[in-house]
Amino acid sequence: MSNPIIEKIDAALIDAEQRLSAAASEAEIEQVRVDIFGRKGLFPALSKEMKNVAPEQRKDTGMAFNVAKPKFQKLLDDANDRLNAGSAEVSGEEIDLTLPGRRWKVGRKHPVTKVIDDCVAVFRRMGFIVASGPELETVYNNFDALNTPKNHPSRDPGDTFYFADGRLLRTQTSPVQIRVMESQEPPVRIVAPGRCFRRDTPDATHSMNFHQIEGLYIDENVSLSDLKSVLRSFAHEMFGASVEVRLRPHFFPFTEPSVEYDFSCIMCEGKGCPVCKNSGWLEIAGAGMVDPNVLKNVGYDPEKWSGFAFGMGVERLAMLRYRISDIRWLYENDVRFLEQF
Ligand code: DAH
């Protein structure tokens, strides 16, 4: 049975194809579009005729109707593409293949990451392996197991970020010592770089989040001179063979004896300058011999095993190495700053 609507659609498709393949201007293409989709065009007219279609033909007709729409649209799109491609050639706007392409900017490592990578490389050459722990820690790992008294000021909620469940954002990388010792027997020789958090007011030398590198060495007969030689080798590798290391007595709950260690000033070679406040020395970090209480807490026998630990601030090293005067530069993600490294 013939179907007048389908016949009209087929005829219109043939007509549109002919007109569009001959079209030489946008106006001609537009006219075809109006004749088909416009308010007085083919489709609105056919819609009206639909109600005259015999019920048994409605389904096929509706389908033909729906399939035809994208066919017309494709004919129009192709015609437009053909015209646009042609116009570039006709007007002489050929694509100049000799023009340089747009360069992708290659990213680079953040100075903090670079310092961590370099420190880790130095310690790996000395036989240390990398360990890690979570930034969200237990009070036990961050304080208790590290022999920190209940009334120690660093536990104060004004200094440390606590969660409702009692856990905290680790204030130091030292809890990684506990995790490692609890999970293995001695000997231990690890470094643990990572992010730490303290409730400090940001200024040129303080940031609420910063990075440390922890070191831990446990074996038989380890002494403070082993610590000093490891730190001296580290100083030489990072800042050059002329750097001296000195240890000053200090206190940390998890080491006994505890020291702070300084490098001779890398700016003035120890002569005295504004960076070292004329002292000739730069404070680098804390260290010491692991307190027997810490060894007991993890189930190591302090009569058999001894060791040293150290922890240092990565930002401080980065600032010394790259002569950065304000720690906040490291966290602002300003490309003009970051692309200098
Ligand atoms: N965790 C200490 C801090 O954040 C640094 C430190 C000192 C780490 C002595 C150690 C250590 O491992 O033995 O101030």
Coordinates of C-alpha atoms and ligand atoms in Angstrom, one line a residue:
M1 CA 0.0 0.0 0.0
S2 CA 1.4 3.3 -0.9
N3 CA 2.1 5.8 1.8
P4 CA 2.0 9.4 0.7
I5 CA 4.0 10.7 3.7
I6 CA 6.9 8.3 3.2
E7 CA 6.9 9.1 -0.5
K8 CA 7.1 12.8 0.2
I9 CA 10.0 12.3 2.6
D10 CA 11.9 10.2 0.1
A11 CA 11.3 12.7 -2.7
A12 CA 12.4 15.6 -0.4
L13 CA 15.6 13.7 0.5
I14 CA 16.6 13.4 -3.1
D15 CA 15.7 17.0 -3.8
A16 CA 17.7 18.2 -0.8
E17 CA 20.7 16.2 -1.8
Q18 CA 20.7 17.6 -5.3
R19 CA 20.3 21.2 -4.1
L20 CA 22.9 20.9 -1.4
S21 CA 25.5 19.3 -3.6
A22 CA 25.1 22.2 -6.0
A23 CA 25.0 24.8 -3.3
A24 CA 27.8 27.4 -3.6
S25 CA 26.8 29.7 -0.8
E26 CA 25.7 29.6 2.8
A27 CA 22.5 31.3 1.8
E28 CA 21.6 28.4 -0.5
I29 CA 22.2 25.9 2.2
E30 CA 20.1 27.9 4.6
Q31 CA 17.3 28.0 2.2
V32 CA 17.3 24.2 2.0
R33 CA 17.2 24.1 5.8
V34 CA 14.2 26.5 5.9
D35 CA 12.4 24.4 3.3
I36 CA 12.7 21.3 5.5
F37 CA 12.8 22.4 9.1
G38 CA 11.4 25.9 8.9
R39 CA 8.0 26.9 10.3
K40 CA 6.4 26.5 6.9
G41 CA 8.7 23.7 5.8
L42 CA 8.3 20.1 5.1
F43 CA 8.3 18.7 8.6
P44 CA 5.6 20.9 10.1
A45 CA 3.4 20.2 7.1
L46 CA 3.9 16.5 7.3
S47 CA 3.1 16.6 11.0
K48 CA -0.2 18.0 10.2
E49 CA -0.9 15.3 7.6
M50 CA -0.1 12.6 10.1
K51 CA -3.6 12.7 11.5
N52 CA -5.0 11.6 8.1
V53 CA -2.8 8.5 8.0
A54 CA -4.6 5.2 8.3
P55 CA -4.1 3.7 11.8
E56 CA -2.3 0.6 10.5
Q57 CA 0.3 2.9 8.7
R58 CA 0.9 5.2 11.7
K59 CA 3.8 3.2 13.2
D60 CA 5.8 3.0 9.9
T61 CA 5.1 6.6 9.1
G62 CA 6.2 7.8 12.5
M63 CA 9.4 5.8 12.2
A64 CA 10.2 7.1 8.7
F65 CA 9.6 10.6 10.1
N66 CA 12.1 10.1 12.9
V67 CA 14.7 8.5 10.8
A68 CA 14.5 11.2 8.1
K69 CA 15.3 14.1 10.5
P70 CA 19.0 13.2 11.2
K71 CA 19.4 12.3 7.5
F72 CA 18.5 15.8 6.5
Q73 CA 20.7 17.3 9.2
K74 CA 23.7 15.3 8.0
L75 CA 23.2 16.5 4.4
L76 CA 23.1 20.1 5.7
D77 CA 26.2 19.6 7.9
D78 CA 28.2 18.0 5.1
A79 CA 27.3 20.8 2.7
N80 CA 28.4 23.4 5.3
D81 CA 31.7 21.5 5.9
R82 CA 32.3 21.3 2.2
L83 CA 31.7 25.0 1.8
N84 CA 34.0 26.0 4.8
A85 CA 36.8 23.8 3.7
G86 CA 36.6 25.3 0.2
S87 CA 36.5 28.8 1.4
A88 CA 39.8 28.5 3.2
E89 CA 41.4 27.4 0.0
V90 CA 39.7 30.0 -2.2
S91 CA 40.6 32.9 0.1
G92 CA 44.2 31.6 0.3
E93 CA 43.9 30.9 4.1
E94 CA 45.7 27.6 3.7
I95 CA 47.0 26.0 6.9
D96 CA 50.6 26.8 7.2
L97 CA 52.2 23.5 8.2
T98 CA 55.6 25.2 8.8
L99 CA 54.3 27.3 11.8
P100 CA 55.6 26.1 15.1
G101 CA 53.1 24.1 17.2
R102 CA 51.9 25.2 20.5
R103 CA 54.3 23.9 23.2
W104 CA 53.1 21.9 26.1
K105 CA 54.7 23.1 29.3
V106 CA 56.5 20.3 30.9
G107 CA 55.8 20.1 34.6
R108 CA 58.6 19.7 37.1
K109 CA 59.1 18.4 40.6
H110 CA 58.2 20.7 43.5
P111 CA 61.3 21.8 45.4
V112 CA 60.1 19.9 48.5
T113 CA 59.8 16.7 46.5
K114 CA 63.2 17.3 45.0
V115 CA 64.8 17.7 48.4
I116 CA 63.0 14.6 49.6
D117 CA 64.2 12.6 46.6
D118 CA 67.8 13.7 47.0
C119 CA 67.9 13.1 50.7
V120 CA 66.4 9.6 50.2
A121 CA 69.0 8.9 47.5
V122 CA 71.8 9.8 49.9
F123 CA 70.4 7.6 52.7
R124 CA 69.8 4.7 50.4
R125 CA 73.4 4.7 49.4
M126 CA 74.1 4.3 53.1
G127 CA 71.9 1.3 53.3
F128 CA 68.7 2.9 54.6
I129 CA 65.4 1.8 53.1
V130 CA 62.2 4.0 52.8
A131 CA 59.3 3.4 55.2
S132 CA 56.1 5.3 55.5
G133 CA 53.1 5.7 57.8
P134 CA 49.8 7.5 57.6
E135 CA 49.2 11.2 58.2
L136 CA 46.2 10.3 60.4
E137 CA 47.8 8.7 63.4
T138 CA 46.9 7.4 66.8
V139 CA 47.8 9.2 70.0
Y140 CA 49.7 6.1 71.0
N141 CA 52.0 6.1 68.0
N142 CA 52.5 9.9 67.8
F143 CA 53.1 10.4 71.6
D144 CA 52.7 7.5 74.1
A145 CA 54.9 4.9 72.5
L146 CA 57.5 7.7 71.9
N147 CA 57.8 8.1 75.6
T148 CA 56.1 11.5 75.6
P149 CA 54.7 12.4 79.1
K150 CA 51.0 13.0 79.4
N151 CA 51.5 16.7 80.2
H152 CA 53.9 17.4 77.4
P153 CA 53.0 20.7 75.7
S154 CA 53.0 19.3 72.2
R155 CA 49.9 17.2 73.1
D156 CA 47.9 20.3 73.7
P157 CA 44.9 20.7 71.3
G158 CA 46.2 24.2 70.7
D159 CA 49.3 22.7 69.1
T160 CA 47.9 19.4 67.5
F161 CA 44.9 18.7 65.3
Y162 CA 42.7 16.1 66.9
F163 CA 39.8 14.3 65.4
A164 CA 36.6 13.4 67.2
D165 CA 37.5 9.8 67.3
G166 CA 40.7 10.7 69.3
R167 CA 43.1 10.3 66.4
L168 CA 45.3 13.2 65.3
L169 CA 47.2 14.5 62.3
R170 CA 50.7 13.4 63.0
T171 CA 52.9 16.2 64.4
Q172 CA 56.1 14.5 63.3
T173 CA 57.3 11.5 61.3
S174 CA 58.6 9.9 64.5
P175 CA 55.5 7.6 64.8
V176 CA 56.8 5.7 61.7
Q177 CA 59.6 4.5 64.0
I178 CA 57.0 2.8 66.1
R179 CA 55.2 1.3 63.2
V180 CA 58.3 -0.1 61.7
M181 CA 59.7 -1.5 65.0
E182 CA 56.3 -3.1 65.8
S183 CA 56.3 -4.8 62.4
Q184 CA 59.8 -6.3 62.3
E185 CA 62.7 -7.5 64.4
P186 CA 66.0 -5.6 64.5
P187 CA 68.2 -4.7 62.8
V188 CA 66.4 -1.6 61.4
R189 CA 67.7 0.9 59.0
I190 CA 64.9 3.2 57.6
V191 CA 64.2 6.7 56.5
A192 CA 60.6 8.0 56.5
P193 CA 59.8 11.1 54.6
G194 CA 56.3 12.5 55.0
R195 CA 53.9 15.3 55.8
C196 CA 53.3 16.6 59.3
F197 CA 50.8 19.0 60.8
R198 CA 50.9 21.5 63.6
R199 CA 48.6 24.2 64.7
D200 CA 51.1 27.0 64.1
T201 CA 50.3 30.5 62.9
P202 CA 51.8 30.7 59.4
D203 CA 54.7 33.1 59.0
A204 CA 58.0 33.1 57.0
T205 CA 59.3 30.0 58.8
H206 CA 56.1 28.3 60.0
S207 CA 53.4 26.4 58.1
M208 CA 50.5 24.3 59.4
N209 CA 51.6 21.5 57.2
F210 CA 55.3 20.7 56.4
H211 CA 57.5 17.7 55.8
Q212 CA 60.0 15.8 57.8
I213 CA 62.5 13.0 57.1
E214 CA 62.8 10.6 59.9
G215 CA 65.7 8.2 60.3
L216 CA 66.1 5.2 62.5
Y217 CA 69.0 2.8 62.9
I218 CA 68.8 -0.1 65.4
D219 CA 71.4 -2.7 65.7
E220 CA 73.9 -4.1 68.3
N221 CA 76.5 -1.6 69.6
V222 CA 75.3 1.5 67.8
S223 CA 76.8 4.6 69.3
L224 CA 76.4 8.4 69.0
S225 CA 79.5 8.5 66.8
D226 CA 77.7 6.4 64.2
L227 CA 74.9 9.0 64.3
K228 CA 77.4 11.8 63.8
S229 CA 79.2 10.1 60.9
V230 CA 75.9 9.3 59.1
L231 CA 74.8 13.0 59.6
R232 CA 78.2 14.2 58.4
S233 CA 78.1 12.0 55.3
F234 CA 74.6 13.3 54.6
A235 CA 75.7 16.9 55.0
H236 CA 78.6 16.4 52.6
E237 CA 76.4 14.7 50.0
M238 CA 73.7 17.4 50.2
F239 CA 75.8 20.6 50.6
G240 CA 79.4 19.8 49.8
A241 CA 82.4 18.3 51.4
S242 CA 83.4 21.4 53.4
V243 CA 80.3 21.3 55.6
E244 CA 80.9 20.5 59.2
V245 CA 78.4 19.0 61.6
R246 CA 78.1 19.7 65.3
L247 CA 75.9 18.1 68.0
R248 CA 74.4 20.2 70.8
P249 CA 72.8 18.7 73.9
H250 CA 69.0 18.9 73.8
F251 CA 65.9 17.1 75.0
F252 CA 63.4 14.9 73.2
P253 CA 61.2 12.4 75.0
F254 CA 62.1 9.5 72.7
T255 CA 65.9 9.8 72.7
E256 CA 68.5 9.7 75.5
P257 CA 70.8 11.5 75.1
S258 CA 69.2 13.9 72.7
V259 CA 70.9 16.4 70.5
E260 CA 70.2 19.0 68.0
Y261 CA 72.5 19.1 65.1
D262 CA 73.8 22.0 63.1
F263 CA 75.6 22.2 59.8
S264 CA 78.3 24.9 59.4
C265 CA 76.7 27.7 57.4
I266 CA 76.5 26.9 53.7
M267 CA 76.2 30.5 52.8
C268 CA 79.3 31.9 54.5
E269 CA 81.2 28.7 55.2
G270 CA 81.0 29.3 58.9
K271 CA 82.4 32.9 58.8
G272 CA 79.1 34.5 59.9
C273 CA 76.3 36.0 57.8
P274 CA 72.7 37.1 58.2
V275 CA 71.4 33.6 57.3
C276 CA 73.2 32.0 60.2
K277 CA 72.7 35.1 62.4
N278 CA 76.5 35.5 62.5
S279 CA 76.9 32.2 64.4
G280 CA 78.5 30.3 61.6
W281 CA 76.0 27.4 62.2
L282 CA 72.6 26.4 60.8
E283 CA 70.2 24.5 63.0
I284 CA 69.1 21.5 61.0
A285 CA 67.2 19.1 63.2
G286 CA 66.9 16.8 66.2
A287 CA 68.4 13.4 66.9
G288 CA 69.6 11.2 69.6
M289 CA 70.0 7.6 70.9
V290 CA 66.7 5.8 71.0
D291 CA 65.4 5.9 74.6
P292 CA 65.3 2.4 76.1
N293 CA 61.6 3.0 77.1
V294 CA 60.8 3.3 73.4
L295 CA 62.6 0.0 72.6
K296 CA 60.6 -1.6 75.5
N297 CA 57.3 -0.2 74.1
V298 CA 57.9 -2.0 70.8
G299 CA 59.1 -5.2 72.4
Y300 CA 62.8 -4.8 71.7
D301 CA 65.3 -5.8 74.4
P302 CA 67.2 -2.6 75.3
E303 CA 70.0 -4.7 76.8
K304 CA 70.7 -6.2 73.4
W305 CA 69.7 -3.5 70.9
S306 CA 70.5 0.2 70.7
G307 CA 70.2 2.7 68.0
F308 CA 69.9 6.3 66.9
A309 CA 67.1 8.3 65.4
F310 CA 67.0 11.7 63.7
G311 CA 64.3 13.9 62.2
M312 CA 64.7 16.9 60.0
G313 CA 62.5 19.5 58.4
V314 CA 62.4 19.2 54.6
E315 CA 61.3 22.8 54.0
R316 CA 64.2 24.1 56.0
L317 CA 66.7 22.2 53.8
A318 CA 64.9 23.3 50.7
M319 CA 65.0 26.9 51.8
L320 CA 68.7 26.7 52.5
R321 CA 69.5 24.9 49.3
Y322 CA 67.5 27.2 47.1
R323 CA 67.8 30.4 49.1
I324 CA 64.1 30.7 49.7
S325 CA 63.3 33.4 52.3
D326 CA 59.7 32.6 53.0
I327 CA 58.2 29.1 53.6
R328 CA 54.8 30.2 52.3
W329 CA 56.2 30.4 48.7
L330 CA 56.4 26.6 48.8
Y331 CA 52.6 26.2 49.2
E332 CA 51.1 29.0 47.0
N333 CA 51.3 27.0 43.7
D334 CA 52.5 30.1 41.9
V335 CA 54.0 28.9 38.6
R336 CA 56.3 31.9 38.4
F337 CA 57.9 30.6 41.6
L338 CA 57.8 26.9 40.9
E339 CA 59.3 27.0 37.4
Q340 CA 62.5 28.3 38.9
F341 CA 63.5 24.9 40.2
Ligands
DAH1 N1 60.3 14.6 66.0 C1 61.1 15.7 66.4 C2 60.4 17.0 66.1 O1 59.5 17.0 65.3 C3 62.4 15.6 65.6 C4 63.3 14.5 66.1 C5 64.1 14.7 67.2 C6 63.2 13.2 65.5 C7 64.9 13.6 67.6 C8 63.9 12.2 66.0 C9 64.8 12.4 67.1 O2 63.9 11.0 65.4 O3 65.6 11.4 67.5 O4 60.8 18.0 66.6

